[in-house]
Amino acid sequence: MRHEWGRDVWPKFAAVLIAAALTAAGASAQTRHDSGGWLSVFRNGPFVACEKSSLRWWFDGQSRFVEDAGGFNQLLIRPGLGYAVGDDQTLWYGYAYIRTAPGAPGREFDENRMWQQWMYTPSAGDWSFVHRSRLEQRWVETGRDVGLRFRQFARAQYNLSETPQWSLIAWDEGFFHLNNTDWGARTGFDQNRAFVGVGFRPTPKGVRYELGYLNQYIYRRGGESVMNHIVSFSVFF
């Protein structure tokens, strides 16, 4: 059975790659393309030493770089607290600080967010999945309005039975503004991120590394949309 799964997964993974390529090719002619790199660190676990505790803690930090921003584009720091409501479901509440450099010197600005999310992490055989629904409240220093945004994330990971240290990974996340703001948000679709790559974990309970291609499409209503082609490297503790 394991051998059949390993043999069948390649066509499925290839289909994800093709879908990502079609997404990139389908962007409008008014889309500006850019390239860059994202470096991310993730860590979460029981809030106290006891592994059976329902309390959880979360932290992720990210540095993002794109060419059109002259290098540095964004810094993100995001802590949070969670409560496990089952073996594979968790509710979260947290804060995020974001520093953004939109491209021109002197235009950097800060953003503060509160966020709430539900996570569901089922598994089946060599497959593991993550479903995440996140709601954000955003305060951007270039305006006074509070922006509401919804994010839907879905991830699939296939662990290679022949080489268990390695895995194939694909995920997608859609972003949707829920209101208009004086700093530029408009109700409706905001952006989409699609990732395909590989994971490597040297030891069963050790650090996991993920490397791959991330396609970020940012929609600008009435203006020039942006598609970033990103090399993404993440470390999970």
Coordinates of N, CA and C in Angstrom, one line a residue:
M1 N 0.8 -1.2 0.0 CA 0.0 0.0 0.0 C 0.9 1.3 0.0
R2 N 1.9 1.3 0.8 CA 2.8 2.4 0.8 C 3.5 2.6 -0.5
H3 N 3.8 1.5 -1.2 CA 4.5 1.6 -2.5 C 3.6 2.3 -3.5
E4 N 2.3 1.9 -3.4 CA 1.3 2.4 -4.4 C 1.1 3.9 -4.1
W5 N 1.1 4.3 -2.9 CA 0.9 5.8 -2.6 C 2.1 6.5 -3.1
G6 N 3.3 6.0 -2.9 CA 4.5 6.7 -3.3 C 4.6 6.8 -4.8
R7 N 4.0 5.8 -5.5 CA 4.1 5.8 -7.0 C 3.0 6.7 -7.5
D8 N 1.9 6.9 -6.9 CA 0.8 7.7 -7.3 C 0.9 9.1 -7.0
V9 N 1.7 9.5 -6.1 CA 1.8 10.9 -5.6 C 2.4 11.8 -6.6
W10 N 3.3 11.3 -7.5 CA 4.0 12.2 -8.4 C 3.1 12.8 -9.4
P11 N 2.1 12.1 -10.0 CA 1.2 12.8 -10.9 C 0.4 13.9 -10.2
K12 N 0.0 13.6 -8.9 CA -0.8 14.6 -8.2 C 0.1 15.8 -7.9
F13 N 1.3 15.6 -7.5 CA 2.2 16.7 -7.2 C 2.5 17.5 -8.5
A14 N 2.6 16.8 -9.6 CA 2.8 17.5 -10.9 C 1.6 18.4 -11.3
A15 N 0.4 17.9 -10.9 CA -0.8 18.7 -11.2 C -0.8 20.0 -10.4
V16 N -0.3 19.9 -9.2 CA -0.2 21.2 -8.4 C 0.8 22.1 -9.0
L17 N 1.9 21.6 -9.5 CA 2.9 22.5 -10.2 C 2.3 23.1 -11.4
I18 N 1.6 22.3 -12.2 CA 0.9 22.9 -13.4 C -0.1 24.0 -13.0
A19 N -0.9 23.7 -12.0 CA -1.9 24.7 -11.6 C -1.2 26.0 -11.2
A20 N -0.1 25.9 -10.5 CA 0.6 27.1 -10.1 C 1.2 27.9 -11.3
A21 N 1.6 27.1 -12.3 CA 2.2 27.8 -13.5 C 1.0 28.5 -14.2
L22 N -0.1 27.8 -14.3 CA -1.3 28.4 -15.0 C -1.7 29.7 -14.3
T23 N -1.7 29.7 -12.9 CA -2.0 30.9 -12.2 C -1.1 32.1 -12.5
A24 N 0.2 31.7 -12.6 CA 1.1 32.8 -13.0 C 0.9 33.3 -14.4
A25 N 0.6 32.3 -15.3 CA 0.5 32.7 -16.7 C -0.8 33.5 -17.0
G26 N -1.8 33.3 -16.1 CA -3.1 33.9 -16.3 C -3.2 35.3 -15.8
A27 N -2.2 35.9 -15.2 CA -2.2 37.3 -14.7 C -2.4 38.2 -15.9
S28 N -3.1 39.4 -15.6 CA -3.4 40.3 -16.6 C -2.1 41.0 -17.1
A29 N -2.2 41.6 -18.3 CA -1.1 42.3 -18.9 C -0.6 43.5 -18.1
Q30 N -1.5 44.0 -17.2 CA -1.1 45.1 -16.3 C -0.5 44.7 -15.0
T31 N 0.1 43.5 -15.0 CA 0.7 43.0 -13.8 C 2.2 43.2 -13.9
R32 N 2.8 43.7 -12.9 CA 4.3 43.9 -12.8 C 4.9 42.7 -12.1
H33 N 5.9 42.2 -12.6 CA 6.6 41.0 -12.1 C 7.8 41.4 -11.3
D34 N 8.1 40.7 -10.2 CA 9.3 41.0 -9.4 C 9.8 39.6 -8.8
S35 N 11.0 39.6 -8.4 CA 11.5 38.4 -7.7 C 12.1 38.8 -6.4
G36 N 12.3 37.8 -5.5 CA 12.8 38.0 -4.2 C 13.0 36.8 -3.4
G37 N 13.2 36.9 -2.1 CA 13.4 35.8 -1.2 C 12.7 36.1 0.1
W38 N 12.1 35.1 0.7 CA 11.5 35.2 2.1 C 12.2 34.2 3.0
L39 N 12.6 34.7 4.2 CA 13.2 33.8 5.2 C 12.2 33.8 6.4
S40 N 11.9 32.6 6.9 CA 10.9 32.5 7.9 C 11.3 31.5 9.0
V41 N 10.9 31.8 10.2 CA 11.2 30.9 11.4 C 9.8 30.7 12.1
F42 N 9.5 29.5 12.3 CA 8.2 29.1 13.0 C 8.5 28.3 14.2
R43 N 7.7 28.5 15.3 CA 7.8 27.6 16.4 C 6.5 27.7 17.2
N44 N 6.0 26.6 17.7 CA 4.8 26.5 18.5 C 4.8 25.2 19.3
G45 N 4.1 25.2 20.4 CA 4.1 24.0 21.2 C 3.2 24.2 22.5
P46 N 3.2 23.3 23.4 CA 2.5 23.4 24.6 C 3.0 24.6 25.4
F47 N 2.0 25.3 26.0 CA 2.4 26.6 26.7 C 3.1 26.3 28.0
V48 N 3.0 25.1 28.6 CA 3.7 24.7 29.8 C 4.5 23.4 29.5
A49 N 5.3 23.0 30.4 CA 6.2 21.8 30.1 C 5.4 20.6 29.8
C50 N 4.2 20.4 30.4 CA 3.4 19.2 30.2 C 2.9 19.1 28.8
E51 N 3.2 18.0 28.1 CA 2.8 17.9 26.7 C 1.3 17.7 26.6
K52 N 0.6 17.3 27.6 CA -0.8 17.1 27.6 C -1.6 18.4 27.9
S53 N -0.9 19.5 28.1 CA -1.6 20.7 28.3 C -2.4 21.2 27.1
S54 N -3.6 21.8 27.3 CA -4.4 22.3 26.2 C -3.9 23.7 25.7
L55 N -3.1 24.3 26.6 CA -2.6 25.7 26.2 C -1.5 25.6 25.2
R56 N -1.4 26.5 24.3 CA -0.4 26.5 23.2 C 0.2 27.9 23.1
W57 N 1.4 27.9 22.6 CA 2.0 29.2 22.3 C 2.5 29.1 20.8
W58 N 2.7 30.3 20.2 CA 3.0 30.4 18.8 C 4.0 31.6 18.6
F59 N 4.9 31.4 17.7 CA 5.8 32.5 17.3 C 6.2 32.3 15.9
D60 N 6.2 33.3 15.1 CA 6.9 33.3 13.8 C 7.4 34.6 13.5
G61 N 8.6 34.6 12.8 CA 9.3 35.8 12.4 C 9.7 35.7 10.9
Q62 N 9.5 36.7 10.1 CA 9.8 36.6 8.7 C 10.5 37.9 8.2
S63 N 11.5 37.7 7.4 CA 12.1 38.8 6.7 C 11.9 38.6 5.2
R64 N 11.4 39.6 4.5 CA 11.1 39.5 3.1 C 11.8 40.5 2.3
F65 N 12.3 40.0 1.1 CA 13.2 40.9 0.2 C 12.6 40.7 -1.2
V66 N 12.5 41.9 -1.9 CA 12.2 41.9 -3.3 C 13.0 42.9 -4.0
E67 N 13.3 42.7 -5.3 CA 14.2 43.6 -6.0 C 13.7 45.0 -6.1
D68 N 12.4 45.2 -6.4 CA 11.9 46.5 -6.7 C 11.8 47.4 -5.4
A69 N 11.9 46.7 -4.2 CA 12.0 47.5 -3.0 C 13.5 47.8 -2.6
G70 N 14.4 47.5 -3.5 CA 15.8 47.8 -3.3 C 16.4 46.8 -2.3
G71 N 15.8 45.7 -2.1 CA 16.3 44.7 -1.1 C 15.2 44.4 -0.1
F72 N 15.4 45.0 1.1 CA 14.4 44.8 2.2 C 13.0 45.3 1.8
N73 N 12.0 44.4 2.1 CA 10.6 44.8 1.8 C 9.8 44.7 3.0
Q74 N 9.9 43.7 3.9 CA 9.0 43.6 5.0 C 9.7 42.8 6.2
L75 N 9.4 43.2 7.4 CA 9.7 42.4 8.6 C 8.4 42.1 9.3
L76 N 8.2 40.9 9.8 CA 7.0 40.5 10.5 C 7.4 39.7 11.7
I77 N 6.8 40.1 12.8 CA 7.0 39.4 14.1 C 5.6 39.1 14.6
R78 N 5.3 37.8 14.9 CA 3.9 37.4 15.2 C 3.8 36.4 16.3
P79 N 3.6 36.8 17.6 CA 3.3 35.8 18.7 C 1.9 35.6 18.8
G80 N 1.5 34.5 19.5 CA 0.1 34.2 19.8 C 0.0 33.1 20.9
L81 N -1.3 33.0 21.4 CA -1.6 32.0 22.3 C -2.8 31.1 21.8
G82 N -2.8 29.8 22.1 CA -3.8 29.0 21.6 C -4.3 28.0 22.6
Y83 N -5.5 27.4 22.2 CA -6.1 26.4 23.1 C -6.6 25.2 22.2
A84 N -6.1 24.0 22.5 CA -6.5 22.9 21.8 C -7.8 22.4 22.2
V85 N -8.7 22.3 21.2 CA -10.1 21.8 21.5 C -10.3 20.4 21.0
G86 N -9.2 19.7 20.6 CA -9.2 18.3 20.2 C -7.8 17.9 19.8
D87 N -7.6 16.7 19.4 CA -6.3 16.2 19.0 C -5.8 16.9 17.8
D88 N -6.6 17.4 16.9 CA -6.2 18.0 15.7 C -6.8 19.4 15.4
Q89 N -7.4 20.1 16.4 CA -8.0 21.4 16.2 C -7.5 22.3 17.3
T90 N -7.2 23.6 16.9 CA -6.7 24.6 17.9 C -7.3 25.9 17.6
L91 N -7.7 26.7 18.6 CA -8.1 28.1 18.4 C -7.0 29.0 18.9
W92 N -6.8 30.1 18.2 CA -5.6 31.0 18.4 C -6.1 32.4 18.5
Y93 N -5.3 33.2 19.3 CA -5.4 34.6 19.4 C -4.0 35.2 19.5
G94 N -3.7 36.3 18.7 CA -2.4 36.8 18.8 C -2.3 38.2 18.2
Y95 N -1.0 38.7 18.2 CA -0.6 40.0 17.8 C 0.4 39.9 16.7
A96 N 0.5 40.9 15.8 CA 1.6 40.9 14.8 C 2.1 42.4 14.6
Y97 N 3.4 42.5 14.5 CA 4.0 43.8 14.1 C 4.6 43.6 12.7
I98 N 4.4 44.6 11.8 CA 4.9 44.5 10.5 C 5.5 45.9 10.1
R99 N 6.7 45.8 9.6 CA 7.4 47.0 9.1 C 7.6 46.8 7.6
T100 N 7.0 47.7 6.8 CA 7.0 47.6 5.4 C 7.8 48.7 4.7
A101 N 8.6 48.4 3.7 CA 9.2 49.3 2.8 C 8.7 49.2 1.4
P102 N 7.7 50.0 1.0 CA 7.0 49.8 -0.3 C 7.8 50.1 -1.5
G103 N 9.1 50.5 -1.4 CA 9.9 50.7 -2.6 C 10.7 52.0 -2.7
A104 N 10.2 53.1 -2.2 CA 10.9 54.3 -2.3 C 11.4 54.7 -0.9
P105 N 12.7 55.2 -0.9 CA 13.3 55.6 0.4 C 12.4 56.6 1.2
G106 N 12.2 56.4 2.5 CA 11.5 57.4 3.3 C 10.0 57.1 3.3
R107 N 9.5 56.0 2.7 CA 8.1 55.7 2.7 C 7.8 54.5 3.6
E108 N 8.7 54.1 4.4 CA 8.5 52.9 5.3 C 7.4 53.3 6.3
F109 N 6.6 52.2 6.6 CA 5.5 52.4 7.6 C 5.3 51.2 8.4
D110 N 4.7 51.4 9.6 CA 4.4 50.3 10.5 C 3.0 49.9 10.5
E111 N 2.7 48.6 10.8 CA 1.4 48.1 10.9 C 1.3 47.2 12.2
N112 N 0.2 47.3 12.9 CA -0.1 46.5 14.0 C -1.4 45.7 13.8
R113 N -1.4 44.4 14.1 CA -2.5 43.6 13.9 C -2.9 42.8 15.1
M114 N -4.2 42.5 15.3 CA -4.6 41.5 16.1 C -5.2 40.4 15.2
W115 N -5.0 39.1 15.6 CA -5.5 38.0 14.7 C -6.1 36.9 15.6
Q116 N -7.1 36.3 15.0 CA -7.7 35.1 15.5 C -7.8 34.0 14.5
Q117 N -7.6 32.7 14.8 CA -7.6 31.7 13.8 C -8.1 30.4 14.4
W118 N -8.6 29.5 13.5 CA -8.9 28.1 13.8 C -8.0 27.3 12.9
M119 N -7.4 26.3 13.5 CA -6.5 25.4 12.7 C -7.0 23.9 12.9
Y120 N -7.0 23.2 11.8 CA -7.4 21.8 11.7 C -6.2 21.1 11.0
T121 N -5.7 20.0 11.7 CA -4.5 19.4 11.2 C -4.7 17.9 11.1
P122 N -5.5 17.4 10.2 CA -5.7 15.9 10.1 C -4.5 15.3 9.3
S123 N -4.5 13.9 9.4 CA -3.5 13.2 8.6 C -4.1 11.9 8.2
A124 N -3.5 11.3 7.2 CA -4.0 10.0 6.6 C -2.8 9.3 6.0
G125 N -2.3 8.3 6.6 CA -1.2 7.5 6.1 C 0.1 8.4 6.0
D126 N 0.6 8.5 4.8 CA 1.8 9.4 4.6 C 1.5 10.8 4.3
W127 N 0.2 11.1 4.3 CA -0.3 12.5 4.1 C -0.6 13.2 5.4
S128 N -0.3 14.5 5.4 CA -0.7 15.4 6.5 C -1.2 16.7 5.9
F129 N -2.2 17.3 6.6 CA -2.9 18.5 6.0 C -3.0 19.5 7.1
V130 N -3.1 20.8 6.6 CA -3.4 21.9 7.5 C -4.5 22.8 6.9
H131 N -5.5 23.0 7.6 CA -6.6 24.0 7.2 C -6.6 25.1 8.2
R132 N -6.5 26.3 7.7 CA -6.4 27.4 8.7 C -7.3 28.6 8.2
S133 N -8.2 29.1 9.1 CA -9.0 30.2 8.8 C -8.6 31.3 9.8
R134 N -8.2 32.5 9.2 CA -7.7 33.6 10.1 C -8.4 34.9 9.8
L135 N -8.7 35.6 10.9 CA -9.3 36.9 10.8 C -8.4 37.9 11.4
E136 N -8.1 39.0 10.7 CA -7.2 40.0 11.1 C -7.8 41.4 11.3
Q137 N -7.4 42.1 12.3 CA -7.8 43.5 12.5 C -6.5 44.3 12.3
R138 N -6.4 45.3 11.3 CA -5.2 45.9 11.0 C -5.2 47.4 11.2
W139 N -4.2 47.9 11.9 CA -4.0 49.3 12.1 C -2.7 49.7 11.4
V140 N -2.9 50.5 10.3 CA -1.7 51.0 9.5 C -1.5 52.5 9.8
E141 N -0.3 52.9 10.0 CA 0.0 54.2 10.5 C -0.2 55.3 9.4
T142 N -0.5 54.9 8.2 CA -0.8 55.8 7.1 C -2.2 56.2 7.0
G143 N -3.1 55.6 7.9 CA -4.5 56.0 8.0 C -5.0 55.8 9.4
R144 N -6.3 56.1 9.5 CA -7.0 55.9 10.9 C -7.9 54.8 10.9
D145 N -8.4 54.2 9.8 CA -9.4 53.2 9.8 C -8.8 51.8 10.2
V146 N -9.6 51.0 10.8 CA -9.2 49.6 11.1 C -9.6 48.7 9.9
G147 N -8.7 48.0 9.4 CA -9.0 47.1 8.2 C -9.3 45.7 8.7
L148 N -10.3 45.1 8.2 CA -10.6 43.7 8.5 C -10.3 42.9 7.3
R149 N -9.6 41.8 7.5 CA -9.2 40.9 6.4 C -9.3 39.4 6.8
F150 N -9.8 38.6 5.9 CA -10.0 37.2 6.1 C -9.0 36.4 5.3
R151 N -8.4 35.4 5.8 CA -7.4 34.6 5.1 C -7.7 33.1 5.2
Q152 N -7.7 32.4 4.1 CA -8.0 31.0 4.1 C -6.8 30.2 3.6
F153 N -6.3 29.3 4.4 CA -5.0 28.6 4.1 C -5.3 27.1 4.0
A154 N -4.7 26.4 3.0 CA -4.8 24.9 2.9 C -3.5 24.4 2.5
R155 N -3.0 23.4 3.2 CA -1.7 22.8 2.9 C -1.7 21.3 2.9
A156 N -1.0 20.7 2.0 CA -0.9 19.2 1.9 C 0.6 18.9 1.9
Q157 N 1.0 17.8 2.7 CA 2.3 17.4 2.7 C 2.4 15.8 2.6
Y158 N 3.2 15.4 1.7 CA 3.4 13.9 1.5 C 4.8 13.5 1.9
N159 N 4.8 12.6 2.9 CA 6.1 12.1 3.5 C 6.5 10.9 2.7
L160 N 7.7 11.0 2.1 CA 8.2 9.9 1.2 C 8.6 8.7 2.1
S161 N 7.9 7.6 1.9 CA 8.2 6.5 2.8 C 9.6 5.9 2.5
E162 N 10.1 6.0 1.3 CA 11.4 5.4 1.0 C 12.5 6.2 1.6
T163 N 12.3 7.5 1.7 CA 13.3 8.4 2.3 C 12.5 9.3 3.3
P164 N 12.3 8.8 4.5 CA 11.3 9.5 5.4 C 11.8 10.9 5.9
Q165 N 13.1 11.3 5.7 CA 13.5 12.6 6.0 C 12.9 13.7 5.1
W166 N 12.5 13.2 3.9 CA 12.1 14.2 2.9 C 10.6 14.1 2.7
S167 N 10.0 15.3 2.3 CA 8.6 15.4 2.0 C 8.3 16.3 0.9
L168 N 7.2 16.2 0.2 CA 6.7 17.1 -0.8 C 5.6 17.9 -0.2
I169 N 5.6 19.2 -0.5 CA 4.7 20.2 0.1 C 4.1 21.1 -0.9
A170 N 2.8 21.3 -0.7 CA 2.1 22.3 -1.6 C 1.0 23.0 -0.7
W171 N 0.9 24.3 -0.8 CA -0.1 25.0 -0.1 C -0.6 26.3 -0.8
D172 N -1.7 26.8 -0.4 CA -2.3 28.0 -1.1 C -3.1 28.8 0.0
E173 N -3.0 30.1 -0.1 CA -3.7 31.0 0.8 C -4.3 32.1 0.1
G174 N -5.6 32.3 0.3 CA -6.3 33.5 -0.3 C -6.6 34.5 0.8
F175 N -6.5 35.8 0.4 CA -6.7 37.0 1.3 C -7.8 37.8 0.8
F176 N -8.7 38.2 1.7 CA -9.9 39.0 1.2 C -10.2 40.1 2.2
H177 N -10.2 41.4 1.7 CA -10.6 42.5 2.5 C -12.1 42.5 2.8
L178 N -12.4 42.8 4.0 CA -13.9 42.8 4.4 C -14.4 44.2 4.5
N179 N -13.6 45.2 4.4 CA -14.1 46.6 4.4 C -13.1 47.5 3.7
N180 N -13.6 48.7 3.4 CA -12.8 49.8 2.8 C -12.1 50.6 3.9
T181 N -10.9 51.1 3.6 CA -10.2 51.9 4.6 C -9.6 53.1 3.9
D182 N -9.2 54.1 4.7 CA -8.6 55.3 4.2 C -7.2 55.1 3.9
W183 N -6.6 54.0 4.2 CA -5.2 53.7 3.8 C -5.1 52.8 2.6
G184 N -6.2 52.5 1.9 CA -6.1 51.8 0.6 C -6.8 50.5 0.4
A185 N -7.2 49.8 1.5 CA -7.9 48.5 1.4 C -9.2 48.7 0.7
R186 N -9.6 47.8 -0.2 CA -10.9 47.8 -0.8 C -11.6 46.4 -0.7
T187 N -12.8 46.4 -0.3 CA -13.5 45.2 -0.1 C -13.4 44.2 -1.2
G188 N -13.1 43.0 -0.9 CA -13.0 42.0 -1.9 C -11.6 41.3 -1.9
F189 N -11.3 40.7 -3.0 CA -10.0 39.9 -3.1 C -8.8 40.8 -3.0
D190 N -7.8 40.4 -2.2 CA -6.6 41.2 -1.9 C -5.4 40.5 -2.6
Q191 N -5.1 39.3 -2.3 CA -4.0 38.6 -2.9 C -4.1 37.1 -2.7
N192 N -3.2 36.4 -3.4 CA -3.1 34.9 -3.3 C -1.6 34.5 -3.2
R193 N -1.4 33.5 -2.4 CA 0.0 32.9 -2.3 C -0.1 31.4 -2.5
A194 N 0.7 30.9 -3.5 CA 0.8 29.5 -3.8 C 2.2 29.0 -3.7
F195 N 2.4 27.9 -3.0 CA 3.8 27.4 -2.7 C 3.9 26.0 -3.1
V196 N 5.0 25.6 -3.7 CA 5.4 24.2 -4.0 C 6.8 24.0 -3.6
G197 N 7.2 22.9 -2.9 CA 8.5 22.7 -2.5 C 8.8 21.4 -1.8
V198 N 9.9 21.3 -1.1 CA 10.3 20.1 -0.4 C 10.6 20.4 1.0
G199 N 10.4 19.4 1.9 CA 10.8 19.5 3.3 C 11.8 18.5 3.6
F200 N 12.6 18.9 4.6 CA 13.7 18.0 5.1 C 13.8 18.0 6.6
R201 N 13.7 16.9 7.2 CA 13.8 16.8 8.7 C 14.9 15.7 9.0
P202 N 16.1 16.0 9.4 CA 17.1 15.1 9.6 C 16.8 14.0 10.6
T203 N 16.1 14.4 11.7 CA 15.7 13.4 12.7 C 14.2 13.5 12.9
P204 N 13.5 12.4 13.4 CA 12.1 12.4 13.5 C 11.5 13.5 14.3
K205 N 12.1 14.0 15.3 CA 11.5 15.0 16.2 C 12.4 16.3 16.1
G206 N 13.3 16.4 15.1 CA 14.2 17.6 15.1 C 13.6 18.7 14.3
V207 N 14.5 19.7 14.0 CA 14.1 20.8 13.2 C 13.8 20.4 11.8
R208 N 12.7 21.1 11.2 CA 12.3 20.8 9.8 C 12.6 22.0 8.9
Y209 N 13.1 21.8 7.7 CA 13.5 22.8 6.8 C 12.6 22.7 5.6
E210 N 12.1 23.8 5.0 CA 11.3 23.8 3.8 C 11.9 24.8 2.8
L211 N 12.0 24.4 1.6 CA 12.6 25.2 0.5 C 11.7 25.1 -0.7
G212 N 11.3 26.2 -1.4 CA 10.5 26.0 -2.6 C 10.2 27.4 -3.2
Y213 N 9.3 27.3 -4.2 CA 8.9 28.5 -5.0 C 7.5 29.0 -4.4
L214 N 7.5 30.3 -4.2 CA 6.3 30.9 -3.7 C 5.8 31.9 -4.7
N215 N 4.6 31.8 -5.2 CA 4.0 32.8 -6.2 C 3.0 33.7 -5.4
Q216 N 3.3 34.9 -5.3 CA 2.5 35.9 -4.6 C 1.9 36.9 -5.6
Y217 N 0.5 36.8 -5.7 CA -0.2 37.7 -6.6 C -1.0 38.7 -5.8
I218 N -0.6 40.0 -6.0 CA -1.3 41.1 -5.2 C -2.2 41.9 -6.2
Y219 N -3.4 41.9 -6.0 CA -4.4 42.6 -6.8 C -4.5 44.0 -6.5
R220 N -4.4 44.9 -7.5 CA -4.6 46.3 -7.3 C -5.7 46.8 -8.2
R221 N -6.9 47.0 -7.6 CA -8.1 47.4 -8.4 C -7.8 48.8 -9.0
G222 N -8.0 48.8 -10.3 CA -7.8 50.1 -11.0 C -6.4 50.5 -11.2
G223 N -5.4 49.7 -10.8 CA -4.0 50.0 -11.0 C -3.2 48.8 -11.4
E224 N -1.9 48.9 -11.2 CA -1.0 47.8 -11.6 C -0.9 46.8 -10.5
S225 N -1.3 45.5 -10.8 CA -1.2 44.5 -9.9 C 0.3 44.0 -9.9
V226 N 0.6 43.2 -8.9 CA 2.0 42.7 -8.7 C 2.0 41.2 -8.5
M227 N 3.0 40.6 -9.2 CA 3.2 39.2 -9.0 C 4.7 39.0 -8.6
N228 N 4.9 38.5 -7.4 CA 6.3 38.2 -6.9 C 6.6 36.8 -7.1
H229 N 7.8 36.5 -7.6 CA 8.3 35.1 -7.8 C 9.4 35.0 -6.7
I230 N 9.1 34.2 -5.7 CA 9.9 34.2 -4.5 C 10.5 32.8 -4.2
V231 N 11.8 32.9 -3.8 CA 12.4 31.7 -3.2 C 12.1 31.7 -1.7
S232 N 11.4 30.7 -1.2 CA 11.0 30.7 0.2 C 11.8 29.7 0.9
F233 N 12.4 30.1 2.1 CA 13.1 29.1 2.9 C 12.6 29.3 4.4
S234 N 12.1 28.2 4.9 CA 11.5 28.3 6.3 C 12.1 27.2 7.2
V235 N 12.2 27.6 8.5 CA 12.7 26.7 9.5 C 11.6 26.5 10.6
F236 N 11.3 25.3 10.9 CA 10.2 24.9 11.9 C 10.9 24.2 13.0
F237 N 10.7 24.8 14.2 CA 11.3 24.2 15.4 C 10.2 23.4 16.2

